[in-house]
PDB file of C-alpha atoms in Angstrom:
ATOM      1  CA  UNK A   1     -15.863 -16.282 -12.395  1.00  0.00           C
ATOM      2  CA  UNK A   2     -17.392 -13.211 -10.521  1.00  0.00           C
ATOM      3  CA  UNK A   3     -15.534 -10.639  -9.621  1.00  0.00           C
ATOM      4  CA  UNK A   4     -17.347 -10.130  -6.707  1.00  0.00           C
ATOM      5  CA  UNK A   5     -15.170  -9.711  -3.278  1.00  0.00           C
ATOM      6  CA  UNK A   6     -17.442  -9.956  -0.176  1.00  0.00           C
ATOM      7  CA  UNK A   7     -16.251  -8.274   3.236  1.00  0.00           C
ATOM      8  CA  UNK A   8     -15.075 -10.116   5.958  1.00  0.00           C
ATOM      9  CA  UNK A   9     -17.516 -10.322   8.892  1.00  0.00           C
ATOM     10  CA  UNK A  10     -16.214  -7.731  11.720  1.00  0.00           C
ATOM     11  CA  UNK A  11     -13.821  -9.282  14.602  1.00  0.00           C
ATOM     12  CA  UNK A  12     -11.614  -8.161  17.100  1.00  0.00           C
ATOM     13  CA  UNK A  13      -8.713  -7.388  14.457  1.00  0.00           C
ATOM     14  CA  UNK A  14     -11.530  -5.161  12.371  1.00  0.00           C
ATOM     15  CA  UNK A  15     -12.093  -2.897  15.785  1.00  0.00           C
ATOM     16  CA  UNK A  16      -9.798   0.122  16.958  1.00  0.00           C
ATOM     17  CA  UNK A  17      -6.376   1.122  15.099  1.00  0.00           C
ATOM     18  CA  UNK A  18      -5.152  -1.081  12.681  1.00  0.00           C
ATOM     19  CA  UNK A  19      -1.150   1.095  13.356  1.00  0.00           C
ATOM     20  CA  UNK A  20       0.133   2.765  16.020  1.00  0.00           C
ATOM     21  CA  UNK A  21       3.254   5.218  15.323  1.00  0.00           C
ATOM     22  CA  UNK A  22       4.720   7.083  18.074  1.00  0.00           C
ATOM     23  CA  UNK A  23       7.899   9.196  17.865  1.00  0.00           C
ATOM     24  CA  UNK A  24       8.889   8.137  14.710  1.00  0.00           C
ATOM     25  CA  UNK A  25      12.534   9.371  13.423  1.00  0.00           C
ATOM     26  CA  UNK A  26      14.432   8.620  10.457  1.00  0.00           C
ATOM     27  CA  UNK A  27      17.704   9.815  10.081  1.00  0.00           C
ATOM     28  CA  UNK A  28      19.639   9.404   7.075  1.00  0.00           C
ATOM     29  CA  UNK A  29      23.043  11.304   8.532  1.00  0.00           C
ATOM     30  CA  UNK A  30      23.048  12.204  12.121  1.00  0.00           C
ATOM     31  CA  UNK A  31      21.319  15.170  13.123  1.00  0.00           C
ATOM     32  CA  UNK A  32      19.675  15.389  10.195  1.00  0.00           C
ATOM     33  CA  UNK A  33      16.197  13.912  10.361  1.00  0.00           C
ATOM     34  CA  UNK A  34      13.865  13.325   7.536  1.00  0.00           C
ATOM     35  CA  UNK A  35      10.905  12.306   9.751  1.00  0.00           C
ATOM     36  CA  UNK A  36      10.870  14.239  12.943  1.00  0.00           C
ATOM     37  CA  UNK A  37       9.140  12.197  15.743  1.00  0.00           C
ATOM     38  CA  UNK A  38       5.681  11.436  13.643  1.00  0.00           C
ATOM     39  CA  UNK A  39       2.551  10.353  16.051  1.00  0.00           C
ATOM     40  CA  UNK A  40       0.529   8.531  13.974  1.00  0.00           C
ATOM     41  CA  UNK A  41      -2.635   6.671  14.287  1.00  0.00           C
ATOM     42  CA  UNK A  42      -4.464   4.520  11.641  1.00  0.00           C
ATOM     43  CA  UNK A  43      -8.176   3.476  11.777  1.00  0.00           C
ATOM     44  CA  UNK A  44      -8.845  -0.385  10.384  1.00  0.00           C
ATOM     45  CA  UNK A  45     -11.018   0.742   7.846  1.00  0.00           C
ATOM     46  CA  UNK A  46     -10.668   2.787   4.952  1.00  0.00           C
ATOM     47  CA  UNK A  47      -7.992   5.095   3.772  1.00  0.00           C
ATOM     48  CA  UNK A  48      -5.772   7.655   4.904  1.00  0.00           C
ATOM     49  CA  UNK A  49      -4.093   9.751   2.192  1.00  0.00           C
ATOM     50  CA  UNK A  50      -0.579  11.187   2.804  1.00  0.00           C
ATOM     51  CA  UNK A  51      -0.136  14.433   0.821  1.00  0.00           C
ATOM     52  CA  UNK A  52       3.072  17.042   0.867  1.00  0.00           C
ATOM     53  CA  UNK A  53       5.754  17.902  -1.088  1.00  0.00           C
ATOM     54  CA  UNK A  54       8.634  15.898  -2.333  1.00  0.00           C
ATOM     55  CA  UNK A  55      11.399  15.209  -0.203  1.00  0.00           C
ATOM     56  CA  UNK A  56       9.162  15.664   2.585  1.00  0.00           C
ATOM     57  CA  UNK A  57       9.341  11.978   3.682  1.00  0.00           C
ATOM     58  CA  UNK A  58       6.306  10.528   2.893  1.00  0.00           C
ATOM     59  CA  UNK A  59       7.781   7.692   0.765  1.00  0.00           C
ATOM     60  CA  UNK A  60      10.551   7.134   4.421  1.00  0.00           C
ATOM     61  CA  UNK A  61       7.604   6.751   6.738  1.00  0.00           C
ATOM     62  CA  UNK A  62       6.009   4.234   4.599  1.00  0.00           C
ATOM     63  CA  UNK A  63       9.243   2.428   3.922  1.00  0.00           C
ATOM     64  CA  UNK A  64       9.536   2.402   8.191  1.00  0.00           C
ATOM     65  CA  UNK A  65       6.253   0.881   8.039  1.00  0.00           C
ATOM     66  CA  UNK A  66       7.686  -2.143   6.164  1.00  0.00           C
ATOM     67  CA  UNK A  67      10.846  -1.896   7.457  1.00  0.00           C
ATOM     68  CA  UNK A  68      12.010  -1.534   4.263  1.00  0.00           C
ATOM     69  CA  UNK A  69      13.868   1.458   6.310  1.00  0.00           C
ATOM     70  CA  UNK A  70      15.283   1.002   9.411  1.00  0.00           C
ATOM     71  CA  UNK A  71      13.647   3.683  11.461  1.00  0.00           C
ATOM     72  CA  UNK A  72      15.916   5.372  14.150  1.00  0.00           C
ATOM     73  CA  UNK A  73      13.961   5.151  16.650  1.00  0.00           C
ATOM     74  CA  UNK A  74       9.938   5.572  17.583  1.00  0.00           C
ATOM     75  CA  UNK A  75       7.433   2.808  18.054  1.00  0.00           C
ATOM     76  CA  UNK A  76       5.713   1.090  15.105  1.00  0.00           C
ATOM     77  CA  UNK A  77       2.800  -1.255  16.031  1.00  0.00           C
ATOM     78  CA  UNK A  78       0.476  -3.282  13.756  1.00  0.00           C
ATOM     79  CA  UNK A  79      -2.198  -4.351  15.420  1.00  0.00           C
ATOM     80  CA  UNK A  80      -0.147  -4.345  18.925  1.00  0.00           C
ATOM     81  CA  UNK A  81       2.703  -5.986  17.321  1.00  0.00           C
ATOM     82  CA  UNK A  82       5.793  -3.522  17.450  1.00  0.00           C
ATOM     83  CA  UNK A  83       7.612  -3.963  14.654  1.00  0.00           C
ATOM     84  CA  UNK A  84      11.022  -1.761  15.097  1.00  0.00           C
ATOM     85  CA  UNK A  85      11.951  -4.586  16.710  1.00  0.00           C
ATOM     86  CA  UNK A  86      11.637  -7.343  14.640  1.00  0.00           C
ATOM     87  CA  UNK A  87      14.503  -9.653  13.353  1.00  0.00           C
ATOM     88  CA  UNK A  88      15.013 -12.581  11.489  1.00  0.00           C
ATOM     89  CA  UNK A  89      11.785 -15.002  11.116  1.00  0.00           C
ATOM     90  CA  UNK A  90       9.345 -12.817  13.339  1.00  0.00           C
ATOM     91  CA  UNK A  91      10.043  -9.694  10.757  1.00  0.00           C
ATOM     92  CA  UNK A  92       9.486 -12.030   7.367  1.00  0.00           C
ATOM     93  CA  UNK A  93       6.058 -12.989   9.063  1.00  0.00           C
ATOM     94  CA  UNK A  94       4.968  -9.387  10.316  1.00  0.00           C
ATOM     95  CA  UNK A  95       5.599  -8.075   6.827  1.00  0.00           C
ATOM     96  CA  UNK A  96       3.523 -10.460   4.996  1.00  0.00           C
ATOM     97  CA  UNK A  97       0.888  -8.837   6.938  1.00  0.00           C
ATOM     98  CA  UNK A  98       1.936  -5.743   5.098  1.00  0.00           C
ATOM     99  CA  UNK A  99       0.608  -5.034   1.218  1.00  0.00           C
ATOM    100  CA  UNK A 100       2.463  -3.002  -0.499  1.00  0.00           C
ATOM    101  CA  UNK A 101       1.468  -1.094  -4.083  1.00  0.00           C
ATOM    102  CA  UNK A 102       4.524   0.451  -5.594  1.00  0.00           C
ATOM    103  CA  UNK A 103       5.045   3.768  -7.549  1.00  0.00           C
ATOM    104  CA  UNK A 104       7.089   1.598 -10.119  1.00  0.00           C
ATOM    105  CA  UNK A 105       4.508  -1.439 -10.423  1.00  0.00           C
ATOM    106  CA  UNK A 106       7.912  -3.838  -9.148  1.00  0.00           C
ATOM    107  CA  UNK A 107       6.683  -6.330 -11.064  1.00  0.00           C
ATOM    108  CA  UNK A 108       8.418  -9.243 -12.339  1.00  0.00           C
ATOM    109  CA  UNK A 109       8.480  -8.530 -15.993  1.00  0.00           C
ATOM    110  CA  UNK A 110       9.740 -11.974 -17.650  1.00  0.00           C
ATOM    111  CA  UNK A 111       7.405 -13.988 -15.476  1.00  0.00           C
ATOM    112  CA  UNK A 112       3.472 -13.885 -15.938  1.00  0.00           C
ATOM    113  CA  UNK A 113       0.784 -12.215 -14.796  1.00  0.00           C
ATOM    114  CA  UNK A 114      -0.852 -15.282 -12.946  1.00  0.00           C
ATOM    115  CA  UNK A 115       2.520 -15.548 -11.528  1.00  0.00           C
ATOM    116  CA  UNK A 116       3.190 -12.232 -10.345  1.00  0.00           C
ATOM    117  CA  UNK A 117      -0.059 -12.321  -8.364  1.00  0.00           C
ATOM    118  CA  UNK A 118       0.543 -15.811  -7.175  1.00  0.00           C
ATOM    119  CA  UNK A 119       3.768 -14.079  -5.846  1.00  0.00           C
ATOM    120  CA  UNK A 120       2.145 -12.132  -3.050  1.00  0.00           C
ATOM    121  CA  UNK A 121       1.549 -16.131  -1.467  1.00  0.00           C
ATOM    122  CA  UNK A 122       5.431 -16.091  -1.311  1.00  0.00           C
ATOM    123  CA  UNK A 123       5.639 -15.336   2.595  1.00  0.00           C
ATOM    124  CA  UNK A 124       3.198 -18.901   3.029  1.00  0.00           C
ATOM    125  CA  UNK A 125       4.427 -21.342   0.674  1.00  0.00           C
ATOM    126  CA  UNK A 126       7.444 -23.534   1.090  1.00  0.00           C
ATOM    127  CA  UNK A 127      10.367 -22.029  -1.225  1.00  0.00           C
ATOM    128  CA  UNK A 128      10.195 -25.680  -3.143  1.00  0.00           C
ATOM    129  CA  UNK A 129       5.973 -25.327  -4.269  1.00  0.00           C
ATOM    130  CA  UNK A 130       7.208 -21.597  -5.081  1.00  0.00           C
ATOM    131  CA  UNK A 131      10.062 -22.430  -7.740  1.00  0.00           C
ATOM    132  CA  UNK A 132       7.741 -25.528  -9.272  1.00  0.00           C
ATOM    133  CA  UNK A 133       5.286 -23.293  -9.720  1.00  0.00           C
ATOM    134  CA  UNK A 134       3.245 -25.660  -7.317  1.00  0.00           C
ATOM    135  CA  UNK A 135       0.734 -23.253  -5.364  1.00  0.00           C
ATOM    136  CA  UNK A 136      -2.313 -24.579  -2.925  1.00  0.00           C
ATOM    137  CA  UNK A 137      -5.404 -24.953  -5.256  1.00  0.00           C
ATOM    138  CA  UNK A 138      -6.993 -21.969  -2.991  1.00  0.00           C
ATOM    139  CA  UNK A 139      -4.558 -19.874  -3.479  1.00  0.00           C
ATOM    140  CA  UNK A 140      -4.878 -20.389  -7.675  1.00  0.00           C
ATOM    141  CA  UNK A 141      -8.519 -19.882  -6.896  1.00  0.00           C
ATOM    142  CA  UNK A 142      -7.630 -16.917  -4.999  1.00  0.00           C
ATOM    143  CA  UNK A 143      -5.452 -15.134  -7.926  1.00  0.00           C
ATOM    144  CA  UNK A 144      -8.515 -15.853 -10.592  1.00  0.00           C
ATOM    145  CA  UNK A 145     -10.866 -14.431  -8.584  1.00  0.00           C
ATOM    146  CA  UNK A 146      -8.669 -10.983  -7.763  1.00  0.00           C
ATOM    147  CA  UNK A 147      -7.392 -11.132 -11.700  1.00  0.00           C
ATOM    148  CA  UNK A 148     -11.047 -11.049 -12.175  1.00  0.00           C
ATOM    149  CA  UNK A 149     -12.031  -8.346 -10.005  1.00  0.00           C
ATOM    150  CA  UNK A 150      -9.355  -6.143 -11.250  1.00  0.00           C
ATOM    151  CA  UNK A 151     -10.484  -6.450 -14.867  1.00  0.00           C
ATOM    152  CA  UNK A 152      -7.670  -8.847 -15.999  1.00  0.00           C
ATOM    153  CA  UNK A 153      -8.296 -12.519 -16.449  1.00  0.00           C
ATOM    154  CA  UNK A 154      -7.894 -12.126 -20.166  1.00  0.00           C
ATOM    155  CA  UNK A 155      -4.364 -11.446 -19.127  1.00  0.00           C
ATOM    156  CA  UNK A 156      -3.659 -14.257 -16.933  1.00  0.00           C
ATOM    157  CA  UNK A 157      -0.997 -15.964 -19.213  1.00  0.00           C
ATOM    158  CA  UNK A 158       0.830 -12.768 -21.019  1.00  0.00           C
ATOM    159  CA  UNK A 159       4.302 -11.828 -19.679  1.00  0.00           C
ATOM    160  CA  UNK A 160       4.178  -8.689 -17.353  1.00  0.00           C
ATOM    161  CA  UNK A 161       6.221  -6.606 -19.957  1.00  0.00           C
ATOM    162  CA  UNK A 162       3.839  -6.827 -22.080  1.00  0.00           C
ATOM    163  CA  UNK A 163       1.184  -4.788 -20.144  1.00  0.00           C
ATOM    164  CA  UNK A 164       0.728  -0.980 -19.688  1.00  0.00           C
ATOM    165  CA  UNK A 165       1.137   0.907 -17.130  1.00  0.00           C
ATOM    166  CA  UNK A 166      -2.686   0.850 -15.828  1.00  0.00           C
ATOM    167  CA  UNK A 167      -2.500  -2.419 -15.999  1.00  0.00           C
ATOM    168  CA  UNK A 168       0.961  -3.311 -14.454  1.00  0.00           C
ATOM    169  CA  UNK A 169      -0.509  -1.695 -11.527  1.00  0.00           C
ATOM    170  CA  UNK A 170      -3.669  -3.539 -11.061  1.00  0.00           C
ATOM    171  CA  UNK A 171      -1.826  -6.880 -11.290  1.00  0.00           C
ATOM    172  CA  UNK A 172       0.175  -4.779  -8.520  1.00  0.00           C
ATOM    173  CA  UNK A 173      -3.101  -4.512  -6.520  1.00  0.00           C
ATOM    174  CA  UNK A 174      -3.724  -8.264  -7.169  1.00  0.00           C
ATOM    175  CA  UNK A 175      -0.877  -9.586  -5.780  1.00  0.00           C
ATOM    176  CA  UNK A 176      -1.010  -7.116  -2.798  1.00  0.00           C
ATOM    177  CA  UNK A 177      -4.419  -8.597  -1.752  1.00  0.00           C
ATOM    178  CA  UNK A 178      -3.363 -12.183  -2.599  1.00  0.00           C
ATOM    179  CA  UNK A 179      -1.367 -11.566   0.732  1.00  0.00           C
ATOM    180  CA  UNK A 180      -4.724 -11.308   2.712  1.00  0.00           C
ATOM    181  CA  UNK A 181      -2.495  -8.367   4.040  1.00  0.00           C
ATOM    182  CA  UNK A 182      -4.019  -6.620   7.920  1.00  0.00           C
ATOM    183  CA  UNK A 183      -3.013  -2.919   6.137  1.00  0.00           C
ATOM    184  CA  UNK A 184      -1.996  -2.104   2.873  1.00  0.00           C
ATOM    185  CA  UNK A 185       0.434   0.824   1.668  1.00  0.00           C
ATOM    186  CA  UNK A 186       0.840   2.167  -1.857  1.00  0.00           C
ATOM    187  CA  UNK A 187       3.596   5.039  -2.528  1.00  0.00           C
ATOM    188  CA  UNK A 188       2.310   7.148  -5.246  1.00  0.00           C
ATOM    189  CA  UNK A 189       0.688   4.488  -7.289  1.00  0.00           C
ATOM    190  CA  UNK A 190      -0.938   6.663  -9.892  1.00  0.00           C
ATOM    191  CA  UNK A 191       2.168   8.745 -10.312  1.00  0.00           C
ATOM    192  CA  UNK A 192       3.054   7.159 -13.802  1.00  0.00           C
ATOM    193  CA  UNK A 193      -0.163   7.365 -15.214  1.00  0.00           C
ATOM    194  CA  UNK A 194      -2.522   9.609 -17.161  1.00  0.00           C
ATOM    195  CA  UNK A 195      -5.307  11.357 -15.382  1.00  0.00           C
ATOM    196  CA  UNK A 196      -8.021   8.902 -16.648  1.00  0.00           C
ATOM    197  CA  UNK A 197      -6.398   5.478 -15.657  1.00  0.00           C
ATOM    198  CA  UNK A 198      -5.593   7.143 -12.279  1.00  0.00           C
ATOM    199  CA  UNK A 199      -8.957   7.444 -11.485  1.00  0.00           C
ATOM    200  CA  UNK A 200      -9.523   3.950 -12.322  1.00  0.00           C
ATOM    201  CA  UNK A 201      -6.992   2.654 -10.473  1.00  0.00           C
ATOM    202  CA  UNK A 202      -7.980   4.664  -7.334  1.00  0.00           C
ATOM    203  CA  UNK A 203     -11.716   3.610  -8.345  1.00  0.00           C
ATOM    204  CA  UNK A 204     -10.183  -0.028  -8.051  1.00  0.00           C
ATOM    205  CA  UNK A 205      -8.274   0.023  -4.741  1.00  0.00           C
ATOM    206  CA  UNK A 206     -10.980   1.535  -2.913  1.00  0.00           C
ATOM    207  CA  UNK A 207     -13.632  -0.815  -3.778  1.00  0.00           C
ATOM    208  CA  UNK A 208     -11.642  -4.012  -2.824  1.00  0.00           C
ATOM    209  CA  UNK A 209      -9.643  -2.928  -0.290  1.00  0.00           C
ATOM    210  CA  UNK A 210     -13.276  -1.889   1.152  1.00  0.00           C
ATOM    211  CA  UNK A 211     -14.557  -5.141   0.107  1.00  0.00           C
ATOM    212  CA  UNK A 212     -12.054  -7.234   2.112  1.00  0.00           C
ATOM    213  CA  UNK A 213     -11.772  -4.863   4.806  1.00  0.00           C
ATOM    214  CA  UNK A 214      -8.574  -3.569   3.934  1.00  0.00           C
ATOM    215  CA  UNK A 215      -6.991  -0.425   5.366  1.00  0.00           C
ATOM    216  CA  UNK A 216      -4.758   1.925   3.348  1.00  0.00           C
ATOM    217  CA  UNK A 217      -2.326   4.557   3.717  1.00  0.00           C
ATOM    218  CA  UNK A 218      -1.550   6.013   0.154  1.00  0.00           C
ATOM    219  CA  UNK A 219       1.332   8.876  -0.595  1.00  0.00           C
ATOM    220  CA  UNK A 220      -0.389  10.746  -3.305  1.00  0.00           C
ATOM    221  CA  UNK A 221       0.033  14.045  -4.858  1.00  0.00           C
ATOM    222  CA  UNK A 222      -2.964  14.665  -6.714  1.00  0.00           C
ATOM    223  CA  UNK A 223      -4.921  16.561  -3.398  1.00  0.00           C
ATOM    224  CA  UNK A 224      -8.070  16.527  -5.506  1.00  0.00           C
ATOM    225  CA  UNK A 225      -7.804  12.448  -5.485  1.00  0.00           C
ATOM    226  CA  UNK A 226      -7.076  12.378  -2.509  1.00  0.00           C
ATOM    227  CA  UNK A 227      -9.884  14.392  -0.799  1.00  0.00           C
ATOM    228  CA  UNK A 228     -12.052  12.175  -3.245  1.00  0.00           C
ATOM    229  CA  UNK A 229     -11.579   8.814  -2.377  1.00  0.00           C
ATOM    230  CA  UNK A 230      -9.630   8.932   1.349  1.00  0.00           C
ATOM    231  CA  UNK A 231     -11.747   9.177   4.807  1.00  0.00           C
ATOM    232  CA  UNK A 232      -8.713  11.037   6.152  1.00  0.00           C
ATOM    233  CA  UNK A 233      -5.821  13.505   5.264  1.00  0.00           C
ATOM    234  CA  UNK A 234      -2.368  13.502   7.091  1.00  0.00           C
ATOM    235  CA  UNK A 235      -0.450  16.664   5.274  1.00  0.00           C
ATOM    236  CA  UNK A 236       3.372  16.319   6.174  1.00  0.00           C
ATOM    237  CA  UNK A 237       6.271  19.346   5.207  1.00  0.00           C
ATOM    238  CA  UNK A 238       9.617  18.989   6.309  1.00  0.00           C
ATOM    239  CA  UNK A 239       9.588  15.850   8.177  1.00  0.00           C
ATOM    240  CA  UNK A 240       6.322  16.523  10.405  1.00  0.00           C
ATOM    241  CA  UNK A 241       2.694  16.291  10.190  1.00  0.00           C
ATOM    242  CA  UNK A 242       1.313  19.573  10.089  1.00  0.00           C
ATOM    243  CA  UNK A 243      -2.951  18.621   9.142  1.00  0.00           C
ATOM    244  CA  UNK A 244      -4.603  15.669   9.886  1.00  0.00           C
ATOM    245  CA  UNK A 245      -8.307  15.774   9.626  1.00  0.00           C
ATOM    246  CA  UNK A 246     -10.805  14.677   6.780  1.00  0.00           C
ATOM    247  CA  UNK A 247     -11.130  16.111   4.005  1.00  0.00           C
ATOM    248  CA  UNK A 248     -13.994  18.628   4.169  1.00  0.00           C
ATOM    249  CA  UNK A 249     -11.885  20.443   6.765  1.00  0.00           C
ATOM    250  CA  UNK A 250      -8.465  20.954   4.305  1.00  0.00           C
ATOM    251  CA  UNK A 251      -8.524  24.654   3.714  1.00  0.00           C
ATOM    252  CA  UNK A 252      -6.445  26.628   1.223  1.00  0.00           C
ATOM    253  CA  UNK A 253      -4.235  27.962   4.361  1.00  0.00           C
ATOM    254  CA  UNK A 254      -3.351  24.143   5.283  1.00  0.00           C
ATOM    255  CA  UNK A 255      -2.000  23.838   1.839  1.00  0.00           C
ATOM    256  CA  UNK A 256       0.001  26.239   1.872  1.00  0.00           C
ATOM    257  CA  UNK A 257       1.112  25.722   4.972  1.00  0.00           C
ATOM    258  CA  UNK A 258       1.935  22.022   3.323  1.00  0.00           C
ATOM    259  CA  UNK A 259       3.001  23.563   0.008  1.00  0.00           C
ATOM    260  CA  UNK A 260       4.541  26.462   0.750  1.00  0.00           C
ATOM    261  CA  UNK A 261       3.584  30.033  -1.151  1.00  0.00           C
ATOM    262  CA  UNK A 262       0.489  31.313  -2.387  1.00  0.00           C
ATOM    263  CA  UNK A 263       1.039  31.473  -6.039  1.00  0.00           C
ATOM    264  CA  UNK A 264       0.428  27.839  -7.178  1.00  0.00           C
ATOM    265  CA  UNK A 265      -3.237  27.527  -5.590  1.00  0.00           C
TER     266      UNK A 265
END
């Protein structure tokens, strides 16, 4: 099967911002903010790397995205849909419109790799075809083609635990884009691995997140990676944005204004 992903002819929905953020604040206690009122735009095409230090809030923001958080207050919107306030039914169907690569591959170990990918279908399938196992023929078709494409179909039938880490997160990829997600976030997916099958995995989300017109917003650390392979740059440090621009423009006096010090450049 080719592992060839075409791009989706330009609409409406391909035009403009894929997110909106406006005065976006988390707080965790009162009065003590880890975002502090973020303005964010994000284009519907290609991919905006988040860099900063830990504990800066990077990981929060993207969780607020999904609503994984509960943001205290700001606008969120996804295409024009506000999501802050979302409940119920209307929030399960905005965030299957929402991919998400984790730092920790949050994979189902005992169950396949066919299945895990199959997974990201979850938000569209009765519950009933989902515990029988019983997907749409497309969809099957679907999680070949993307097991294909990210240079596993060998791997279709082994038990997630039984995978490394490079791989663990390309099934995590996979079953991200089985969602046919509108924007796609991945907190520090190249964290756990070594420098080689980072690049390879970065290698592999550009190319078919490009491919299927996918937009990203990645945390990363690496600021090398990410001035390689993302159109944009959003620095944050203690809770605010503080550079946004691409990357030819990052000087050595925006890191450290990100980074704090001199010593470590």
């Amino acid at each position: 099967m080719s592992a060839t992903l075409t791009a989706a002819a330009p609409t409406a929905n391909n035009l403009g911002n894929a997110l909106e953020i406006r005065g976006l604040v988390k707080e965790y206690a009162a009065g003590k903010p880890v975002l502090k009122g973020i303005d964010l735009s994000v284009a519907a095409e290609g991919i905006t790397a988040i860099i900063g230090p830990s504990g800066t809030g990077k990981s929060t923001l993207l969780r607020c995205i999904n609503r994984l958080v509960e943001p205290t207050r700001g606008e969120i919107r996804l295409r024009g849909t506000e999501l802050t306030g979302l409940r119920g039914k209307e929030l399960r169907l905005a965030r299957r419109r929402i991919g998400m690569v984790f730092q920790e591959y949050n994979l189902v170990e005992r169950l396949t790799v066919m299945e895990n990918v199959l997974s990201g279908r979850l938000g569209y399938v009765p519950l009933w075809r989902a515990w029988l196992r019983k997907y749409p023929e497309a969809d099957i078709q679907r999680a070949f083609m993307l097991l294909d494409a990210v240079g596993l179909p060998e791997h279709a039938t082994r038990r997630a635990d039984a995978l490394s880490g490079g791989q663990r997160q390309r099934v995590g990829i996979a079953r991200a884009l089985m969602q046919r997600p509108e924007i796609l976030l991945a907190d520090e997916p190249t964290s756990s691995l070594d420098p080689r099958t980072a690049v390879e995995v970065l290698e592999l989300l550009a190319r078919l997140t490009a491919a299927e017109n996918v937009p990203v917003i990645i945390n990363i650390h690496n600021v090398e990676l990410a001035k390689r392979y993302a159109r944009r740059i959003v620095g944050m440090s203690g809770g605010s944005v503080i550079f946004d621009g691409p990357p030819e423009d990052l000087r050595t006096h925006h890191l450290q204004a990100i980074y704090g010090g001199e010593d470590w450049l």
